[in-house]
Tab-separated table of C-alpha atoms in Angstrom:
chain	number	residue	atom	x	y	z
A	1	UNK	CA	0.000	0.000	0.000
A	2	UNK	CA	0.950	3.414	-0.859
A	3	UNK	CA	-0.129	7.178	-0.090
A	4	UNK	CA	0.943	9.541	-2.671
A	5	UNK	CA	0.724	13.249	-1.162
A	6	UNK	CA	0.961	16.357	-3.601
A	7	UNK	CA	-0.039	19.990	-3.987
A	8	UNK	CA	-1.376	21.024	-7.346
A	9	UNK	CA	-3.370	24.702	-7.535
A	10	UNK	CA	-4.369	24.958	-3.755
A	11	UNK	CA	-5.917	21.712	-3.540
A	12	UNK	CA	-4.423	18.805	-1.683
A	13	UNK	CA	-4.265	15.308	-4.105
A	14	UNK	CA	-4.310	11.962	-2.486
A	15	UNK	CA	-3.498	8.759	-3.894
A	16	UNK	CA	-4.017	5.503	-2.853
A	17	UNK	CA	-2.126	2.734	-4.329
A	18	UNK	CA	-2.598	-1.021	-3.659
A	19	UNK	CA	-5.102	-2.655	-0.967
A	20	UNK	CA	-6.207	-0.635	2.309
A	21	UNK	CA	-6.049	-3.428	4.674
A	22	UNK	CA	-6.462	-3.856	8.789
A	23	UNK	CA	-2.532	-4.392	8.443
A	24	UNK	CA	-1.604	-1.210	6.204
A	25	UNK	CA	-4.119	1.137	7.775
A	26	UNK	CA	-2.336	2.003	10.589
A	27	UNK	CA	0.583	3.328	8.284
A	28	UNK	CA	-1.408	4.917	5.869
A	29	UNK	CA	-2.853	6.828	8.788
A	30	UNK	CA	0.681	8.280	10.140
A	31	UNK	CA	1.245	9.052	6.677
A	32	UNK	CA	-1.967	11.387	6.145
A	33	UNK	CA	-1.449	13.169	9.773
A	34	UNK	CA	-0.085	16.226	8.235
A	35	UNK	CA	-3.472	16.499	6.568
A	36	UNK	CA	-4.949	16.791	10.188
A	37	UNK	CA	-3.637	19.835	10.392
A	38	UNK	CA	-5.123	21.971	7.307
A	39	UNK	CA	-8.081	23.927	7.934
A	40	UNK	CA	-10.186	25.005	5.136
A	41	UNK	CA	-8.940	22.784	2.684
A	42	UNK	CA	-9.547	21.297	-1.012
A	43	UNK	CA	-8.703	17.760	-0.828
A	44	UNK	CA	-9.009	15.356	-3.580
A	45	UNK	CA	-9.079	11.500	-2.718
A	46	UNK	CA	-7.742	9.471	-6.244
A	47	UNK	CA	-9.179	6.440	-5.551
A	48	UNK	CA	-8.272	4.988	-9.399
A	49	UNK	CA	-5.505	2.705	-7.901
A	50	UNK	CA	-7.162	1.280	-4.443
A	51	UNK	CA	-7.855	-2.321	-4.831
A	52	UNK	CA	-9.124	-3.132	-1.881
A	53	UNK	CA	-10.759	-1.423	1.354
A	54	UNK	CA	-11.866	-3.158	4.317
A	55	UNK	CA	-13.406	-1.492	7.290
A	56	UNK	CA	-10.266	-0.023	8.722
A	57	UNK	CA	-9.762	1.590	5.562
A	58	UNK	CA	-13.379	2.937	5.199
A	59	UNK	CA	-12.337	4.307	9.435
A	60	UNK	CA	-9.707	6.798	7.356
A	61	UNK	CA	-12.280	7.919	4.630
A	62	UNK	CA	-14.931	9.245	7.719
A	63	UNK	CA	-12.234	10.593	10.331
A	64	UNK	CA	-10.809	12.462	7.126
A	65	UNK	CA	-14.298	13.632	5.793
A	66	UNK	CA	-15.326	14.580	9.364
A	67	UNK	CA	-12.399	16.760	9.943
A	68	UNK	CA	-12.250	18.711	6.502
A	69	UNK	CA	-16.353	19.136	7.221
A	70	UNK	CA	-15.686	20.868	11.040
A	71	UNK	CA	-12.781	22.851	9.464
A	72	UNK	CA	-14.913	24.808	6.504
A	73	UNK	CA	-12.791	22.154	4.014
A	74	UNK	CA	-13.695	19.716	1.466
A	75	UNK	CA	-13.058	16.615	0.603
A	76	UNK	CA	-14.279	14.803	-2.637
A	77	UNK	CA	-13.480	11.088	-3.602
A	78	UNK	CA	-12.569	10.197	-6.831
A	79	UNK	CA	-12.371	7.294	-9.617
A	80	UNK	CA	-13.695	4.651	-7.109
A	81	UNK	CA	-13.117	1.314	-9.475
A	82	UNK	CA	-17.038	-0.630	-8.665
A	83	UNK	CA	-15.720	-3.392	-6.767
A	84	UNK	CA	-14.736	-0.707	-3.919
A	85	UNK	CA	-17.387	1.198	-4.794
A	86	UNK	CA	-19.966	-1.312	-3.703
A	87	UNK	CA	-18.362	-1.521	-0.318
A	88	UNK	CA	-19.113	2.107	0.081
A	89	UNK	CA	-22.507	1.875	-1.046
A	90	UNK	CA	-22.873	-1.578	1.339
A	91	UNK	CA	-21.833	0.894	4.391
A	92	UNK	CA	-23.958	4.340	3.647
A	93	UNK	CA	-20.435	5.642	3.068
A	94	UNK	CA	-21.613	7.096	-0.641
A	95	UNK	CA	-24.532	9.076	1.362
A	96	UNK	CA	-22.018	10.653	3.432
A	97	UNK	CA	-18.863	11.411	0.934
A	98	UNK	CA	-18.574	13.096	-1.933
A	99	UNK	CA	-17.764	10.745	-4.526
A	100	UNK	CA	-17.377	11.315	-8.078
B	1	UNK	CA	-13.533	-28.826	-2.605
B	2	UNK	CA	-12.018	-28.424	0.961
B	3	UNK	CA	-9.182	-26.097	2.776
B	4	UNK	CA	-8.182	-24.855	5.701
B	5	UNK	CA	-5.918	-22.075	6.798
B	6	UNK	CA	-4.642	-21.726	10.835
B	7	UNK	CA	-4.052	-18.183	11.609
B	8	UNK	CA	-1.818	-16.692	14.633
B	9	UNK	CA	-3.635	-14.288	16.435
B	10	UNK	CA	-1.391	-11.472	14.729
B	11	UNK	CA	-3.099	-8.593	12.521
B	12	UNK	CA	0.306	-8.973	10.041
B	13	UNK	CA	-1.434	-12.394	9.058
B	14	UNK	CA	-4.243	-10.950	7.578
B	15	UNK	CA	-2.426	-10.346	3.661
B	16	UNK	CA	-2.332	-14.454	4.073
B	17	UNK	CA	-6.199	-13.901	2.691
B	18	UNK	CA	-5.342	-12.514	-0.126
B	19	UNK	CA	-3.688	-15.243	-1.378
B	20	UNK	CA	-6.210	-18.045	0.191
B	21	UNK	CA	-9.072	-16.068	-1.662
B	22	UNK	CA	-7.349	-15.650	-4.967
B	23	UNK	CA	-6.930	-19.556	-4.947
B	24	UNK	CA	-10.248	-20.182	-4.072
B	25	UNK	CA	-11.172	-17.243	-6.911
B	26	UNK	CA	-8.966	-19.332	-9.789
B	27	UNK	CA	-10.085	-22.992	-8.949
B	28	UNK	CA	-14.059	-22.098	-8.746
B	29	UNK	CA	-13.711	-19.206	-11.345
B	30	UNK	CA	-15.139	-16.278	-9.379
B	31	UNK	CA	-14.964	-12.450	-10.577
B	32	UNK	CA	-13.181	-10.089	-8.855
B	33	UNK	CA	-16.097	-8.347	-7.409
B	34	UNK	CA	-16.972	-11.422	-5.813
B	35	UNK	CA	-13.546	-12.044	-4.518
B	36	UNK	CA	-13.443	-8.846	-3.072
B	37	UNK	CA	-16.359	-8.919	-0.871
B	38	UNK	CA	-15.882	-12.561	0.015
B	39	UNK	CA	-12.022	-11.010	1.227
B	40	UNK	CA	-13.500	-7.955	3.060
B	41	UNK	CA	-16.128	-10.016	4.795
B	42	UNK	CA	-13.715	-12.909	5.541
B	43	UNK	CA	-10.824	-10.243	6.856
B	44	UNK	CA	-13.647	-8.719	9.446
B	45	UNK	CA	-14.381	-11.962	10.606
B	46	UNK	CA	-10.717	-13.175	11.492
B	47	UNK	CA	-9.733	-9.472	13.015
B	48	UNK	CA	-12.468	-9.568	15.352
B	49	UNK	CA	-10.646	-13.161	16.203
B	50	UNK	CA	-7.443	-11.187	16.477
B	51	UNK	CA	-8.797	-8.696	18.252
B	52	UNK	CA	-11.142	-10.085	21.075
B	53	UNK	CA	-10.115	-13.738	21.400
B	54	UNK	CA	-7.397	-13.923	23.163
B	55	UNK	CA	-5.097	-11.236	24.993
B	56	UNK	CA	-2.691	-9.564	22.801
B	57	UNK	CA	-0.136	-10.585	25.047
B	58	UNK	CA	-0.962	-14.466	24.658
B	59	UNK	CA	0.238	-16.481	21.194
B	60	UNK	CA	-2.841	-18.311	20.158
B	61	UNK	CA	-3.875	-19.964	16.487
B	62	UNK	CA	-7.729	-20.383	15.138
B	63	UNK	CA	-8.676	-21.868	12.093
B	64	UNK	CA	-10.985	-20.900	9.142
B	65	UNK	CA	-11.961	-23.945	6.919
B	66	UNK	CA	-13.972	-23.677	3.521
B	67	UNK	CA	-15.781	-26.125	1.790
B	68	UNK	CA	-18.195	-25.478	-0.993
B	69	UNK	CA	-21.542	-27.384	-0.960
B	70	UNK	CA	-22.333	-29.094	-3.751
B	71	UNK	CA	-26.351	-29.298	-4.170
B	72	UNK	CA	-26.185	-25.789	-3.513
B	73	UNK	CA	-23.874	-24.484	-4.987
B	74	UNK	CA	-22.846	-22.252	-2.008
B	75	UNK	CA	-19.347	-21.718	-0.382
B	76	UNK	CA	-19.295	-22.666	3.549
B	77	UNK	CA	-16.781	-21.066	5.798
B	78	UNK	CA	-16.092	-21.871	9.652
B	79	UNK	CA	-13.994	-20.041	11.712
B	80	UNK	CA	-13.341	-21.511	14.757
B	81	UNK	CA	-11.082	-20.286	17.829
B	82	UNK	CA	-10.843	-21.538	21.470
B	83	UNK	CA	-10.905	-18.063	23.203
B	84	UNK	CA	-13.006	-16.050	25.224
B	85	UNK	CA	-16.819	-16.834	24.317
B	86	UNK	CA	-17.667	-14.111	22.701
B	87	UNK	CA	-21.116	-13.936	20.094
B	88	UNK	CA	-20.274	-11.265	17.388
B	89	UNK	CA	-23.714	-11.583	15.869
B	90	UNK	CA	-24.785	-9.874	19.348
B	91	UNK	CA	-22.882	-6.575	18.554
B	92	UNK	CA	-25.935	-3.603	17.716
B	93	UNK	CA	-25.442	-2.597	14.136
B	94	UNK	CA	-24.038	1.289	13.786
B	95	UNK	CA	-26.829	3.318	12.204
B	96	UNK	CA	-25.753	3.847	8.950
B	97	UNK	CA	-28.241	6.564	7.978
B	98	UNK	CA	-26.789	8.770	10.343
B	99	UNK	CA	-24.733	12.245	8.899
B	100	UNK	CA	-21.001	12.388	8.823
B	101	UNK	CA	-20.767	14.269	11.683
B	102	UNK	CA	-22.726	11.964	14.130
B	103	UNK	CA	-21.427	8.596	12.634
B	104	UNK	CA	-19.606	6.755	14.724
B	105	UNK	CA	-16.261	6.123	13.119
B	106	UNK	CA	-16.324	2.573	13.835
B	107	UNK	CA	-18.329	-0.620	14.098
B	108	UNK	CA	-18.697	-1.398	10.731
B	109	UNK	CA	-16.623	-5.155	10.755
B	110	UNK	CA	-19.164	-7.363	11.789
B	111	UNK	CA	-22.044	-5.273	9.807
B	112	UNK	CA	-19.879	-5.793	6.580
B	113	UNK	CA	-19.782	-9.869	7.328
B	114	UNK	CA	-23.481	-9.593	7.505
B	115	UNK	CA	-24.568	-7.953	4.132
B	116	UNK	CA	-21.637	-9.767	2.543
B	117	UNK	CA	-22.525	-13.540	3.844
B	118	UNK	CA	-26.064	-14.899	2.483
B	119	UNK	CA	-26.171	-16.464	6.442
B	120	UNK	CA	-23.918	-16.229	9.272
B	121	UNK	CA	-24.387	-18.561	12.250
B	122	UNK	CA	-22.563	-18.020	15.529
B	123	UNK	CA	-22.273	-21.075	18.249
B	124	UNK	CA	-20.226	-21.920	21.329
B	125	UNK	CA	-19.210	-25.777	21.392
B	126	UNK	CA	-16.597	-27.707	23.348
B	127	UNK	CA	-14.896	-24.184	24.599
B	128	UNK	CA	-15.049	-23.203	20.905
B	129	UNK	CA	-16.352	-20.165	19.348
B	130	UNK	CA	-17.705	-21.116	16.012
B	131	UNK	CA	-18.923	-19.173	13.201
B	132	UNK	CA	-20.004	-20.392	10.246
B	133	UNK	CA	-20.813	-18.762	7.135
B	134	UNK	CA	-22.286	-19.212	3.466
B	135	UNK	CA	-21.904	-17.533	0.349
B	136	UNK	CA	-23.907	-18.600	-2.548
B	137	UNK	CA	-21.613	-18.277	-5.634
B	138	UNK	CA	-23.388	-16.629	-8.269
């Protein structure tokens, strides 16, 4: 699994790469801290590359959407591949994101 | 078709699903949507093993075991460990209608087994706790 950080016109772009796992989560998460600390924030989620989420995954997708929402920020999820998709719709997490 | 796998209660065993469902996926031809949900709901089920079975500091295996069914046509998975009794089927669902900001960020393992699996049985035998559940391949 890999996070891919970068800055492109004011807007924060994150990638995932590879399968979002109990096991990987926890690094994934260290690796998105400094995104804890923006307020007001664009953030893009490129989901084109995640192959796999399971619930500790979806945990980074809400505590990240909850703190860009209470910080005047936003986040929007993109290029979801079905599969992963379907696990987002099984969960209520596409009523809650924005996904597109 | 039968096969078992005996875990460790460690969360770096989990990746060993991966491979156990991609070998299931190329002998019984399944898509990769199915493999994917039968993954996610199989990796909930075994980290809530990990994770409330036995204490962390402890080294302790559990099995899962898969057979398909014939007549069926249905996959059949038990998970069995020898830990504390503990019914996961017990656990309240989270509310999943709820907004972002009053969701609980949590909770959603055991909920994910349930829509994935067609039936999920939980039982405590012989100090065991068993759970066994079915997937109808489609």
């Amino acid at each position: 699994m890999e996070t891919i950080i970068k800055e492109d016109n004011g807007c924060t772009i994150v990638s995932f790469v590879g399968r979002l796992d109990t096991t990987s989560a926890p690094t994934t998460e260290k690796e998105l801290k400094p995104l804890m600390d923006l307020t007001g924030a664009q953030v893009v989620i490129d989901c084109s590359r995640l192959t796999y989420i399971s619930s500790s995954g979806l945990r980074i997708f809400i505590t990240l959407q909850k703190h860009f929402m209470k910080t005047g920020g936003q986040m929007t999820v993109k290029s979801l591949l079905p599969e992963i998709k379907a696990i987002f719709d099984l969960t209520g997490f596409s009523n809650i994101l924005m996904i597109m | 078709m039968q096969k078992e796998l005996i875990f460790e209660n460690k969360i770096e065993q989990i990746p060993r699903l991966e491979a156990f469902v991609e070998e299931l996926s190329s002998e019984l031809n399944l898509s990769f949507a199915f493999a994917t949900s039968l993954n996610l709901a199989l990796e909930e089920a075994v980290v809530n093993v990990i994770e409330y079975a036995y204490p962390k500091t402890e080294e302790n295996d559990f099995s899962l075991s898969v057979m398909t069914v014939d007549e069926s046509g249905e996959l059949r998975f038990v998970l069995k460990d020898h830990g504390v009794p503990f019914n996961p089927l017990a656990v309240e669902e989270p509310d999943i209608t709820l907004s972002a900001e009053s969701r609980p960020v949590g909770g959603l393992g055991i909920m994910l087994v349930r829509k994935i699996m067609d039936s999920v049985e939980y039982k405590y035998e012989s100090k065991e706790n068993i759970l066994i559940m079915t997937k109808k391949i489609n």
